[in-house]
Coordinates of N, CA and C in Angstrom, one line a residue:
M20 N 24.7 64.2 23.0 CA 24.0 65.3 22.5 C 25.2 66.2 21.8
K21 N 24.5 66.3 20.6 CA 25.7 67.5 20.2 C 24.6 68.8 20.3
I22 N 26.0 69.8 20.4 CA 24.9 71.4 20.4 C 25.6 71.8 19.0
V23 N 24.7 72.2 18.2 CA 24.7 72.9 17.6 C 24.3 74.8 17.0
H24 N 25.2 75.2 16.9 CA 25.1 76.9 16.9 C 25.2 77.3 15.8
K25 N 23.8 77.9 15.4 CA 23.1 78.4 13.9 C 23.5 79.5 14.0
G26 N 23.3 80.5 15.1 CA 23.6 81.6 15.1 C 22.0 82.7 14.7
L27 N 22.3 83.7 14.3 CA 20.9 84.7 13.7 C 20.3 83.9 12.5
V28 N 19.3 83.1 12.6 CA 18.9 82.8 11.4 C 16.9 83.2 11.4
D29 N 16.6 83.2 10.0 CA 15.3 83.1 10.0 C 14.4 82.0 10.8
Y30 N 13.4 82.9 10.7 CA 12.7 81.5 11.2 C 12.2 80.5 10.8
L31 N 11.2 81.3 9.4 CA 10.7 80.1 8.8 C 11.8 78.5 7.7
P32 N 13.0 79.0 7.5 CA 13.8 77.9 7.5 C 14.3 77.5 8.4
T33 N 14.3 77.3 9.3 CA 14.7 76.9 10.8 C 13.7 76.0 11.4
F34 N 12.6 76.1 11.0 CA 11.0 75.8 11.3 C 11.2 74.8 10.2
E35 N 11.7 74.8 9.1 CA 11.7 73.7 7.9 C 12.5 72.8 8.2
A36 N 13.5 73.1 8.7 CA 14.8 72.3 9.0 C 14.5 71.7 10.1
M37 N 13.8 71.9 10.8 CA 13.3 70.7 11.9 C 12.7 70.1 11.7
K38 N 12.0 69.7 11.0 CA 11.4 68.8 10.5 C 11.7 68.0 9.4
A39 N 12.2 68.8 8.8 CA 13.8 67.6 7.9 C 14.2 67.0 8.6
F40 N 15.0 67.7 9.4 CA 15.7 66.8 10.8 C 14.9 65.4 10.9
N41 N 13.8 65.9 11.7 CA 13.2 64.7 12.1 C 12.7 63.2 11.1
A42 N 12.5 64.2 9.7 CA 11.6 63.4 9.3 C 12.6 62.2 8.0
S43 N 14.0 62.8 8.8 CA 15.1 62.0 8.4 C 15.7 61.5 9.0
R44 N 15.9 61.3 10.1 CA 16.6 60.6 11.4 C 16.0 59.4 11.4
D45 N 17.1 58.7 12.0 CA 16.8 56.9 12.4 C 17.4 56.9 13.7
E46 N 16.9 55.6 14.1 CA 17.2 55.2 15.7 C 18.5 55.4 16.0
N47 N 19.8 55.7 15.4 CA 21.0 56.1 15.5 C 21.7 57.2 15.0
T48 N 20.3 58.0 14.9 CA 20.6 59.9 14.7 C 21.1 60.3 16.2
E49 N 22.2 61.2 16.8 CA 22.5 61.4 17.4 C 21.5 62.7 17.9
D50 N 20.9 62.7 19.4 CA 20.4 63.9 19.8 C 21.7 65.0 19.3
E51 N 20.1 66.5 19.3 CA 20.5 67.5 18.8 C 20.1 68.8 19.5
L52 N 20.8 69.5 19.6 CA 20.3 71.0 20.6 C 20.6 72.1 19.6
W53 N 20.0 72.8 18.8 CA 20.1 73.8 18.1 C 20.1 75.2 18.9
V54 N 20.8 76.0 19.0 CA 21.2 77.3 19.8 C 21.2 78.0 18.6
V55 N 19.9 79.1 18.5 CA 19.7 80.1 17.6 C 19.4 81.1 17.9
E56 N 19.3 82.4 17.4 CA 18.9 83.4 17.4 C 17.9 83.7 16.3
H57 N 16.9 85.1 16.1 CA 16.0 85.1 15.3 C 15.8 86.6 15.0
P58 N 15.7 86.9 13.9 CA 15.4 88.2 13.8 C 13.7 88.7 14.3
P59 N 12.9 89.7 14.4 CA 11.6 89.8 14.6 C 10.6 88.5 14.3
V60 N 10.3 88.0 15.0 CA 8.9 87.1 14.5 C 8.0 86.8 15.5
F61 N 6.5 86.6 15.1 CA 5.5 86.3 15.9 C 5.3 85.0 15.1
T62 N 5.3 83.8 16.6 CA 4.7 82.6 16.1 C 3.8 82.4 16.8
Q63 N 2.8 81.2 16.0 CA 1.4 80.6 16.1 C 1.2 79.6 16.5
G64 N 1.4 79.1 17.6 CA 1.1 77.7 18.1 C -0.3 76.9 17.3
L65 N -0.5 75.6 17.2 CA -1.6 75.2 17.0 C -2.6 75.5 18.1
A66 N -2.6 76.0 19.1 CA -3.8 76.6 19.6 C -3.9 78.2 19.9
G67 N -3.0 78.6 18.6 CA -3.2 80.0 18.6 C -4.5 81.0 18.5
K68 N -4.9 82.1 18.8 CA -6.0 82.3 18.8 C -6.2 83.7 18.0
P69 N -6.5 84.0 16.8 CA -6.2 85.6 16.4 C -6.5 86.3 17.4
E70 N -7.2 86.9 18.0 CA -7.3 87.8 18.9 C -6.7 87.9 20.0
H71 N -5.3 87.1 20.3 CA -4.1 87.2 21.0 C -3.1 88.3 20.6
L72 N -3.3 88.6 19.3 CA -2.2 89.1 18.3 C -3.1 90.6 18.1
L73 N -2.7 91.4 19.1 CA -3.6 92.8 19.6 C -3.2 93.8 18.4
I74 N -2.0 94.2 17.9 CA -1.4 95.2 17.1 C -1.0 94.4 16.1
R75 N -1.3 94.7 14.6 CA -0.6 94.3 13.2 C 0.5 95.3 13.2
D76 N 1.9 94.9 13.1 CA 2.6 95.8 12.3 C 3.1 94.8 11.3
D77 N 4.8 95.2 11.2 CA 5.3 94.9 9.9 C 6.1 93.6 11.0
I78 N 6.2 93.1 12.1 CA 6.7 91.8 12.3 C 5.8 90.5 11.8
P79 N 6.7 90.0 11.0 CA 5.9 88.7 10.3 C 5.0 87.9 11.5
V80 N 4.1 87.4 11.3 CA 3.2 86.4 12.2 C 3.7 85.2 11.1
V81 N 3.9 83.6 12.0 CA 4.1 82.6 11.4 C 3.3 81.5 11.8
Q82 N 2.6 80.5 11.5 CA 1.8 79.6 12.2 C 2.7 78.3 11.8
I83 N 2.8 77.7 12.8 CA 3.3 76.6 13.5 C 2.9 75.5 13.9
D84 N 3.5 74.2 14.5 CA 2.7 72.6 14.7 C 3.4 72.8 16.3
R85 N 3.9 73.7 16.8 CA 4.2 73.6 18.5 C 2.9 73.9 18.7
G86 N 2.9 73.2 20.2 CA 1.6 73.5 21.1 C 1.6 74.9 21.6
G87 N 0.8 75.5 22.1 CA 0.4 76.7 22.7 C -0.2 77.3 21.3
Q88 N 0.1 78.9 22.3 CA -0.5 80.3 21.5 C 0.6 80.7 21.0
I89 N 0.6 82.3 21.0 CA 1.3 83.0 20.2 C 2.6 83.9 21.1
T90 N 3.7 83.8 20.7 CA 4.9 83.8 21.4 C 5.4 84.9 20.3
Y91 N 6.8 86.0 20.9 CA 7.6 86.6 20.3 C 9.4 86.5 20.4
H92 N 9.9 85.9 18.8 CA 10.9 85.8 19.0 C 11.8 87.2 18.5
G93 N 13.1 87.3 19.2 CA 13.7 88.4 18.5 C 15.3 88.7 18.8
P94 N 16.2 89.3 18.4 CA 17.5 89.5 18.5 C 17.8 90.1 20.3
G95 N 19.0 89.0 21.0 CA 18.8 89.3 22.0 C 17.9 88.1 22.6
Q96 N 17.7 87.0 22.2 CA 16.5 86.6 22.6 C 17.6 85.2 22.5
L97 N 17.7 84.5 23.4 CA 18.6 83.3 23.2 C 17.4 81.7 23.6
V98 N 17.3 81.0 21.4 CA 16.4 79.9 21.6 C 16.9 78.8 21.5
V99 N 16.5 77.6 22.2 CA 17.0 76.2 21.9 C 16.2 75.1 21.6
Y100 N 16.4 74.9 20.2 CA 15.4 74.0 19.8 C 16.3 72.2 20.2
T101 N 14.9 71.3 21.0 CA 15.5 70.6 20.8 C 15.0 69.1 20.7
M102 N 16.1 68.5 19.5 CA 16.0 67.6 18.4 C 16.2 66.2 19.2
I103 N 15.1 65.6 19.7 CA 15.3 64.5 20.7 C 14.4 63.4 19.9
N104 N 15.3 62.3 20.3 CA 14.4 60.9 19.6 C 13.5 60.7 21.3
F105 N 12.4 60.4 21.1 CA 11.4 60.7 22.2 C 11.1 59.0 22.5
K106 N 11.6 58.1 21.3 CA 10.7 56.9 21.6 C 12.0 55.9 22.1
R107 N 13.2 56.8 21.9 CA 14.5 55.8 22.3 C 14.7 56.0 23.8
R108 N 14.2 57.5 24.4 CA 14.5 57.8 25.9 C 13.7 57.2 26.7
K109 N 12.4 56.9 26.3 CA 11.5 56.3 26.8 C 11.5 57.0 27.8
T110 N 11.0 57.9 27.6 CA 10.9 58.9 28.5 C 9.5 59.8 28.7
S111 N 9.1 60.8 29.7 CA 7.2 61.4 29.4 C 7.8 62.7 28.7
V112 N 6.3 62.6 28.6 CA 6.7 64.9 28.3 C 6.5 65.6 29.6
R113 N 5.8 65.3 30.5 CA 7.0 66.0 31.8 C 8.1 65.8 31.9
H114 N 8.6 65.1 32.0 CA 10.0 64.9 32.6 C 10.4 66.0 31.0
I115 N 10.2 65.9 30.1 CA 11.3 66.7 29.4 C 10.8 68.4 29.4
V116 N 9.5 68.8 29.7 CA 9.3 70.1 29.8 C 9.5 70.2 31.4
S117 N 10.0 69.6 32.7 CA 10.9 69.8 33.8 C 12.1 70.0 33.2
A118 N 12.6 69.0 32.6 CA 14.1 69.3 32.2 C 14.8 70.3 32.3
L119 N 13.5 70.9 30.7 CA 14.0 72.1 30.1 C 13.6 73.9 31.0
E120 N 12.7 73.2 32.1 CA 12.6 74.4 32.9 C 13.4 74.4 34.5
N121 N 14.1 73.3 34.6 CA 14.9 72.9 35.7 C 16.2 73.8 35.1
S122 N 16.4 73.3 33.7 CA 18.1 74.0 33.1 C 17.6 75.5 32.9
I123 N 16.7 76.0 32.7 CA 16.8 77.4 33.0 C 16.9 77.9 34.2
I124 N 16.3 77.4 35.1 CA 15.9 77.5 36.4 C 17.5 77.6 37.0
A125 N 18.3 76.6 36.8 CA 19.8 76.5 36.8 C 20.5 77.5 36.5
T126 N 20.8 77.8 35.0 CA 20.6 78.8 34.0 C 21.5 80.1 34.9
L127 N 20.2 80.7 35.2 CA 19.4 81.6 36.0 C 20.0 82.3 37.2
A128 N 19.8 81.1 38.0 CA 20.4 80.9 39.7 C 21.9 81.2 39.5
E129 N 22.9 80.9 38.1 CA 24.0 81.1 37.9 C 24.3 82.7 37.7
Y130 N 23.4 83.4 37.8 CA 23.2 85.1 37.8 C 22.7 85.8 38.8
G131 N 22.4 85.1 40.0 CA 21.9 85.4 41.0 C 20.2 85.7 41.1
I132 N 19.8 85.1 40.1 CA 18.2 85.4 39.7 C 17.3 84.4 40.1
E133 N 16.1 84.3 41.3 CA 15.7 83.0 41.4 C 14.6 83.3 40.3
A134 N 14.2 82.0 39.9 CA 12.9 82.1 39.2 C 12.4 80.6 39.3
A135 N 11.5 80.7 38.7 CA 10.8 79.2 39.5 C 9.9 79.1 38.2
A136 N 9.3 78.1 37.9 CA 8.2 77.1 37.5 C 7.1 77.6 37.8
D137 N 5.9 77.7 37.1 CA 4.5 77.7 37.3 C 3.7 76.7 36.8
P138 N 2.8 75.6 37.5 CA 2.3 74.3 37.2 C 1.1 74.6 36.8
K139 N 0.4 76.1 36.9 CA -0.4 76.6 36.0 C -0.4 76.9 34.9
R140 N 1.1 77.4 34.4 CA 1.1 77.9 33.4 C 2.5 77.6 32.6
P141 N 2.5 77.5 31.3 CA 3.8 76.9 31.1 C 5.3 78.4 31.3
G142 N 6.3 77.6 31.4 CA 7.5 78.7 31.0 C 8.1 78.8 32.6
V143 N 9.1 79.7 32.3 CA 10.1 80.0 33.6 C 9.4 81.7 34.1
Y144 N 9.3 81.9 35.6 CA 8.7 83.1 36.0 C 9.8 83.4 37.1
V145 N 9.8 85.0 37.0 CA 10.4 85.9 38.1 C 9.7 86.2 39.1
G146 N 9.2 86.2 40.1 CA 7.9 86.8 40.4 C 6.8 86.5 39.5
E147 N 6.2 87.3 39.1 CA 5.1 87.1 38.5 C 5.6 87.4 36.7
R148 N 6.9 87.8 36.5 CA 7.1 88.4 35.3 C 7.6 87.1 34.5
K149 N 7.1 86.8 33.3 CA 7.6 85.3 32.3 C 9.3 86.1 32.1
I150 N 10.1 84.7 32.1 CA 11.1 85.1 31.1 C 11.7 84.2 30.4
A151 N 11.3 83.0 30.3 CA 11.1 82.0 29.2 C 10.1 81.8 28.9
S152 N 9.9 81.1 27.7 CA 9.1 80.1 27.6 C 9.1 79.1 26.8
L153 N 8.4 78.4 26.6 CA 8.6 76.4 26.2 C 7.8 76.3 25.1
G154 N 7.3 75.7 24.6 CA 7.1 74.9 23.3 C 7.1 74.2 22.9
L155 N 6.5 72.8 22.6 CA 6.9 71.5 22.0 C 6.6 70.8 21.5
R156 N 6.6 69.8 20.4 CA 6.2 69.3 19.7 C 6.2 68.3 19.1
I157 N 5.8 66.7 19.3 CA 6.2 65.2 19.6 C 5.8 64.8 17.9
K158 N 5.8 64.5 17.0 CA 5.3 63.6 16.0 C 6.5 62.4 15.8
D159 N 6.1 61.7 15.3 CA 6.8 60.5 14.9 C 8.0 59.6 15.6
G160 N 7.2 59.8 16.8 CA 8.6 59.7 18.2 C 9.9 60.7 18.4
S161 N 9.9 61.9 17.3 CA 10.8 62.6 18.0 C 10.2 64.0 18.4
V162 N 11.0 64.6 19.3 CA 10.3 65.9 20.0 C 11.2 67.1 19.4
Y163 N 10.6 68.0 18.7 CA 11.0 69.3 18.3 C 10.4 70.7 19.2
H164 N 11.0 71.6 18.5 CA 10.7 73.2 19.1 C 11.4 73.0 20.4
G165 N 11.2 73.7 21.5 CA 12.0 73.8 22.5 C 11.8 74.9 23.7
L166 N 12.6 75.8 23.7 CA 12.6 76.8 24.8 C 12.9 78.6 23.9
A167 N 12.8 79.5 25.4 CA 13.2 81.0 24.5 C 13.5 81.7 25.6
L168 N 14.7 82.3 26.0 CA 15.0 82.4 27.3 C 15.9 84.0 26.6
N169 N 14.5 85.0 27.2 CA 15.3 86.3 27.6 C 16.3 86.8 27.9
V170 N 17.1 87.5 27.2 CA 18.6 87.5 27.9 C 18.9 89.1 27.7
N171 N 18.8 90.1 26.7 CA 18.9 91.4 26.3 C 18.2 91.9 25.3
M172 N 17.4 91.9 25.3 CA 16.4 92.4 24.2 C 15.6 93.4 24.1
D173 N 14.8 94.1 23.0 CA 14.0 94.9 23.2 C 12.4 94.0 23.5
L174 N 11.8 94.5 25.1 CA 10.8 93.8 24.9 C 9.4 94.1 24.8
S175 N 9.6 95.3 23.9 CA 8.4 96.0 23.6 C 7.2 95.3 22.7
P176 N 7.6 94.6 21.7 CA 6.7 93.9 20.7 C 6.0 92.5 21.7
F177 N 6.5 91.9 22.8 CA 5.4 91.2 23.6 C 4.2 92.1 23.8
T178 N 4.4 93.6 24.0 CA 3.1 94.2 24.5 C 2.2 93.8 23.1
H179 N 2.3 93.8 21.9 CA 1.7 93.6 20.8 C 0.7 92.0 20.7
I180 N 1.2 91.4 21.6 CA 0.5 90.0 21.5 C -0.2 90.1 23.2
N181 N -0.8 88.8 23.5 CA -1.2 88.3 24.7 C -0.3 87.6 25.0
P182 N 1.2 87.3 25.5 CA 2.0 86.5 25.5 C 1.3 84.9 25.9
C183 N 1.5 84.0 24.7 CA 1.4 82.7 25.2 C -0.2 82.2 25.5
G184 N -0.7 83.6 25.5 CA -2.4 83.6 25.7 C -3.0 84.2 26.8
Y185 N -1.9 84.9 27.8 CA -2.3 85.5 29.1 C -2.4 86.9 28.5
A186 N -3.5 87.9 28.7 CA -3.4 88.9 28.3 C -3.2 89.8 29.9
G187 N -2.1 90.7 29.6 CA -1.2 91.2 30.3 C -0.2 90.9 31.0
M188 N 0.2 89.5 30.6 CA 1.6 89.0 31.1 C 2.7 90.2 30.8
E189 N 3.5 89.9 32.2 CA 4.7 91.0 32.3 C 5.6 90.4 31.9
M190 N 6.4 90.5 30.8 CA 7.7 90.4 30.7 C 9.1 90.7 31.2
T191 N 10.2 89.8 31.3 CA 11.4 89.9 32.1 C 12.2 89.6 30.8
Q192 N 13.9 89.9 31.5 CA 14.8 89.4 31.0 C 16.2 89.2 31.8
I193 N 17.0 88.6 31.6 CA 18.5 88.7 32.3 C 18.6 89.6 32.8
A194 N 18.7 91.2 31.6 CA 19.3 92.2 31.8 C 18.7 93.0 32.7
D195 N 17.6 92.8 32.8 CA 16.6 93.6 34.0 C 17.1 93.3 35.3
Y196 N 18.1 92.4 35.5 CA 19.0 91.9 36.7 C 20.4 92.2 36.9
V197 N 20.5 91.9 35.5 CA 22.8 91.8 35.5 C 23.0 92.8 34.8
S198 N 23.8 93.8 35.2 CA 24.2 94.4 34.6 C 26.1 94.5 34.9
P199 N 26.8 94.6 33.5 CA 26.1 94.6 32.6 C 25.6 93.3 32.3
A200 N 24.3 93.3 31.0 CA 24.3 91.8 30.4 C 25.1 90.8 30.1
P201 N 24.7 89.4 30.1 CA 25.5 88.7 30.1 C 25.2 88.5 28.2
G202 N 26.6 88.1 27.2 CA 25.9 87.9 25.9 C 25.5 86.4 25.7
L203 N 25.2 86.5 24.7 CA 23.9 85.3 24.8 C 25.3 84.3 24.2
T204 N 26.5 83.8 24.4 CA 26.6 83.4 24.0 C 27.6 82.2 25.2
E205 N 27.4 83.3 26.5 CA 28.1 83.1 27.3 C 26.8 82.1 28.0
V206 N 25.5 82.9 28.0 CA 24.3 82.3 28.3 C 24.3 81.0 27.7
S207 N 24.2 80.9 26.5 CA 23.9 79.0 25.9 C 25.0 78.5 26.6
D208 N 26.0 78.4 26.5 CA 27.2 77.8 27.1 C 26.9 77.2 28.3
K209 N 26.0 78.0 29.6 CA 25.4 78.0 30.5 C 24.5 76.7 30.8
L210 N 23.4 77.2 29.5 CA 22.1 76.8 29.6 C 22.2 75.1 29.0
T211 N 22.9 75.0 27.8 CA 23.5 74.0 27.2 C 24.0 72.7 28.4
K212 N 25.1 73.2 28.9 CA 25.5 72.4 30.2 C 24.3 71.9 31.0
H213 N 23.5 72.5 31.5 CA 22.6 72.4 32.3 C 21.6 71.1 31.7
L214 N 21.4 71.6 30.2 CA 20.4 70.5 29.7 C 20.9 69.3 29.4
Q215 N 22.3 69.3 29.1 CA 22.8 68.0 28.5 C 22.8 67.3 30.0
K216 N 22.7 67.9 31.4 CA 22.4 67.1 32.6 C 21.3 66.4 32.6
E217 N 20.4 67.9 32.8 CA 18.8 67.4 32.6 C 17.9 66.2 31.8
L218 N 18.8 66.4 30.7 CA 17.9 65.7 29.4 C 18.2 64.1 29.3
V219 N 18.4 63.1 30.3 CA 18.8 62.1 30.2 C 17.7 60.9 30.2

């Protein structure tokens, strides 16, 4: 599995690149993990409802084709897109979701943060506060989109939405528990190692 570090990139061209990658891949194309960071953007999933955008400001809203509701991406958040051949792996959606959740939980444990998945709600939580979001799309035998882990960012835009459709959902990040907060490169190195082990 190839790790591709793309740095700080706008959301929309990255979304288009994901779709193009999957449209052009064949059975021999190596799976990839795209490690990125985005400027401020709200992304609205296929099940998204407009009433979950509570405050309209200058942050753009992009309609996309993953599952789920609305979420926020911004600087200081680690985003990993999972460009996986679903047919070749002969796996299940549940296995992939669990692999992402377990990788995030293991990464956070390295920082002494006790986190867990919630079978009733997507994502990873520290207590009742959400620290990571998941959203996937499977099309033509390929999996794309992925996960977003809050590392050291401005969390206030999350108050402009009902995160993932949950009113009053409180968000958190690694910086709330670790001082000084680790950089995105350090966290991404740990997370991608766990993902490579889990996504087998």
